């Protein structure tokens, strides 16, 4: 269905509703003052001003209307935040008020939003899920105990790359695919003690396709999100496609969980796997478990999808380093200086001795945040900010992409300059609002500690032992850095290169 047909359909379906809302809205504006913003068109609001790259178009609009701005996306009132000061108001000072979630229509698939740590509004159940996620998977002690799982998957990646090097210049690799496979297997090993993907195998394609399908559908604009009255019609078929992908993903995870539960029940002395699933199954066997099988399966689904999101950060970092050879050389020299041995596998503890590598990751997250508008927040009640009223149920978008490109915050903001962080205490752990790629406050990403370890170690391994020749004789200045907006900020053109051993 093309855009013009959709707009005509919308006009017939919601014109009456829009008229009622218009007159009621005029009355409410007399007693409340929304933040400024572009004048909305009837019915569609400001949708036409958003385009395919909303993080960029909203950034441009904020230059006219300010760092707190109102836009109408169909019938949805949306407040856009575009400065560290305003982000601190929303995510720190008024954290509890803005801790609700706006849930996309397709993410309601299989009632996922009712059991998801990512999309539930704050509640006792949400706190239980989040606590389980942190203590059983992402705490420092748990990450230390599962370190060998991650190192084994890293070794698998290096062995695969070594084999590609032996085959010579005809082995063009999609770096994003290599990283995706490694991270997916790393997380599935932590959760289940099994691999869910293979570098050169079709045996796991069903799961790979399911998780990629979920990510792609979640990243596409869906007109039913702008006009909730249309959700029952699913005019673009987005919900139907998501239902298929999500069912495959959840069913595979549920089978893994069910098999472990049956195995434990069938043995007098069940094997100790020392993975997250064991911990969750033991908890489910209690008399009054706080989490059931459904909660566990959907939590694992959230962790897998969120975990592979870090693929984009590593691919962007490799693209920026390839485009800036002098920065790549500086990172290599740091690794050669601090790491002893030619073929040594880096340890997570090495990261603390690599300040330039850490600066590269920060600079990549500044320029290419995984979720450029964060996961949408929702106002749970009316609240005043800087003299403006943010109404209850308004959607809140925090444009961290715009903040990362703001010349009032950063010198030469569009340039890749890791050195800016060498003399700076700014970090991305939720306290410095100039750089909050994982959010801040009570809705900060609970997987941040795992992402921190995985991104640094994998990036260091890719550049320490290998040189990368761009495919098709591409020169560094010719690398396409165009962005594709979605669930994560991806590259339009995958980064493809040929590896060769450094030593």
PDB file of C-alpha atoms in Angstrom, residues 136-137 142 146 149-150 153 183-197 207 211 248-261 271-281 284 293-305 308 450:
ATOM      1  CA  UNK A 136      21.705 -13.450  37.180  1.00  0.00           C
ATOM      2  CA  UNK A 137      23.299 -12.181  33.958  1.00  0.00           C
ATOM      3  CA  UNK A 142      28.153 -12.981  37.084  1.00  0.00           C
ATOM      4  CA  UNK A 146      30.968 -16.304  32.584  1.00  0.00           C
ATOM      5  CA  UNK A 149      32.232 -18.406  27.745  1.00  0.00           C
ATOM      6  CA  UNK A 150      32.970 -15.085  26.048  1.00  0.00           C
ATOM      7  CA  UNK A 153      33.539 -17.431  21.424  1.00  0.00           C
ATOM      8  CA  UNK A 183      28.151 -11.791  19.811  1.00  0.00           C
ATOM      9  CA  UNK A 184      25.078 -13.965  19.313  1.00  0.00           C
ATOM     10  CA  UNK A 185      27.045 -17.091  20.239  1.00  0.00           C
ATOM     11  CA  UNK A 186      28.668 -15.311  23.167  1.00  0.00           C
ATOM     12  CA  UNK A 187      25.290 -14.351  24.623  1.00  0.00           C
ATOM     13  CA  UNK A 188      23.668 -17.708  23.897  1.00  0.00           C
ATOM     14  CA  UNK A 189      26.621 -19.425  25.606  1.00  0.00           C
ATOM     15  CA  UNK A 190      26.154 -17.259  28.695  1.00  0.00           C
ATOM     16  CA  UNK A 191      22.417 -17.963  28.717  1.00  0.00           C
ATOM     17  CA  UNK A 192      22.175 -21.577  27.488  1.00  0.00           C
ATOM     18  CA  UNK A 193      25.701 -23.011  27.006  1.00  0.00           C
ATOM     19  CA  UNK A 194      25.010 -23.494  23.289  1.00  0.00           C
ATOM     20  CA  UNK A 195      25.790 -21.721  20.004  1.00  0.00           C
ATOM     21  CA  UNK A 196      22.874 -20.302  18.049  1.00  0.00           C
ATOM     22  CA  UNK A 197      24.804 -19.287  14.925  1.00  0.00           C
ATOM     23  CA  UNK A 207      17.256 -18.616  14.397  1.00  0.00           C
ATOM     24  CA  UNK A 211      16.280 -12.536  15.250  1.00  0.00           C
ATOM     25  CA  UNK A 248       9.989 -18.504  15.720  1.00  0.00           C
ATOM     26  CA  UNK A 249      12.351 -16.741  18.112  1.00  0.00           C
ATOM     27  CA  UNK A 250      10.261 -17.347  21.235  1.00  0.00           C
ATOM     28  CA  UNK A 251       9.498 -20.965  20.306  1.00  0.00           C
ATOM     29  CA  UNK A 252      13.191 -21.787  19.881  1.00  0.00           C
ATOM     30  CA  UNK A 253      14.024 -20.226  23.251  1.00  0.00           C
ATOM     31  CA  UNK A 254      11.049 -21.931  24.903  1.00  0.00           C
ATOM     32  CA  UNK A 255      12.198 -25.315  23.552  1.00  0.00           C
ATOM     33  CA  UNK A 256      15.660 -24.741  25.049  1.00  0.00           C
ATOM     34  CA  UNK A 257      14.176 -23.788  28.409  1.00  0.00           C
ATOM     35  CA  UNK A 258      11.739 -26.710  28.330  1.00  0.00           C
ATOM     36  CA  UNK A 259      14.470 -29.204  27.498  1.00  0.00           C
ATOM     37  CA  UNK A 260      16.579 -28.015  30.438  1.00  0.00           C
ATOM     38  CA  UNK A 261      13.610 -28.198  32.814  1.00  0.00           C
ATOM     39  CA  UNK A 271      24.244 -31.689  35.540  1.00  0.00           C
ATOM     40  CA  UNK A 272      25.348 -28.243  36.672  1.00  0.00           C
ATOM     41  CA  UNK A 273      25.715 -26.080  33.569  1.00  0.00           C
ATOM     42  CA  UNK A 274      26.805 -22.916  35.394  1.00  0.00           C
ATOM     43  CA  UNK A 275      24.913 -20.744  32.925  1.00  0.00           C
ATOM     44  CA  UNK A 276      22.089 -18.243  33.387  1.00  0.00           C
ATOM     45  CA  UNK A 277      19.403 -20.766  32.442  1.00  0.00           C
ATOM     46  CA  UNK A 278      20.382 -23.020  35.358  1.00  0.00           C
ATOM     47  CA  UNK A 279      19.903 -20.105  37.729  1.00  0.00           C
ATOM     48  CA  UNK A 280      16.488 -19.258  36.310  1.00  0.00           C
ATOM     49  CA  UNK A 281      15.309 -22.892  36.310  1.00  0.00           C
ATOM     50  CA  UNK A 284      11.299 -21.563  38.900  1.00  0.00           C
ATOM     51  CA  UNK A 293       8.644 -19.860  32.324  1.00  0.00           C
ATOM     52  CA  UNK A 294       6.953 -17.215  30.156  1.00  0.00           C
ATOM     53  CA  UNK A 295       8.810 -14.407  31.953  1.00  0.00           C
ATOM     54  CA  UNK A 296      12.114 -16.228  31.538  1.00  0.00           C
ATOM     55  CA  UNK A 297      11.637 -16.969  27.835  1.00  0.00           C
ATOM     56  CA  UNK A 298      10.721 -13.376  26.977  1.00  0.00           C
ATOM     57  CA  UNK A 299      13.557 -11.982  29.114  1.00  0.00           C
ATOM     58  CA  UNK A 300      16.025 -14.156  27.214  1.00  0.00           C
ATOM     59  CA  UNK A 301      14.510 -12.869  23.973  1.00  0.00           C
ATOM     60  CA  UNK A 302      15.104  -9.273  25.122  1.00  0.00           C
ATOM     61  CA  UNK A 303      18.695 -10.079  26.096  1.00  0.00           C
ATOM     62  CA  UNK A 304      19.489 -11.724  22.771  1.00  0.00           C
ATOM     63  CA  UNK A 305      18.042  -8.921  20.639  1.00  0.00           C
ATOM     64  CA  UNK A 308      23.346  -8.312  19.147  1.00  0.00           C
ATOM     65  CA  UNK A 450      28.100  -6.784  29.298  1.00  0.00           C
TER      66      UNK A 450
END
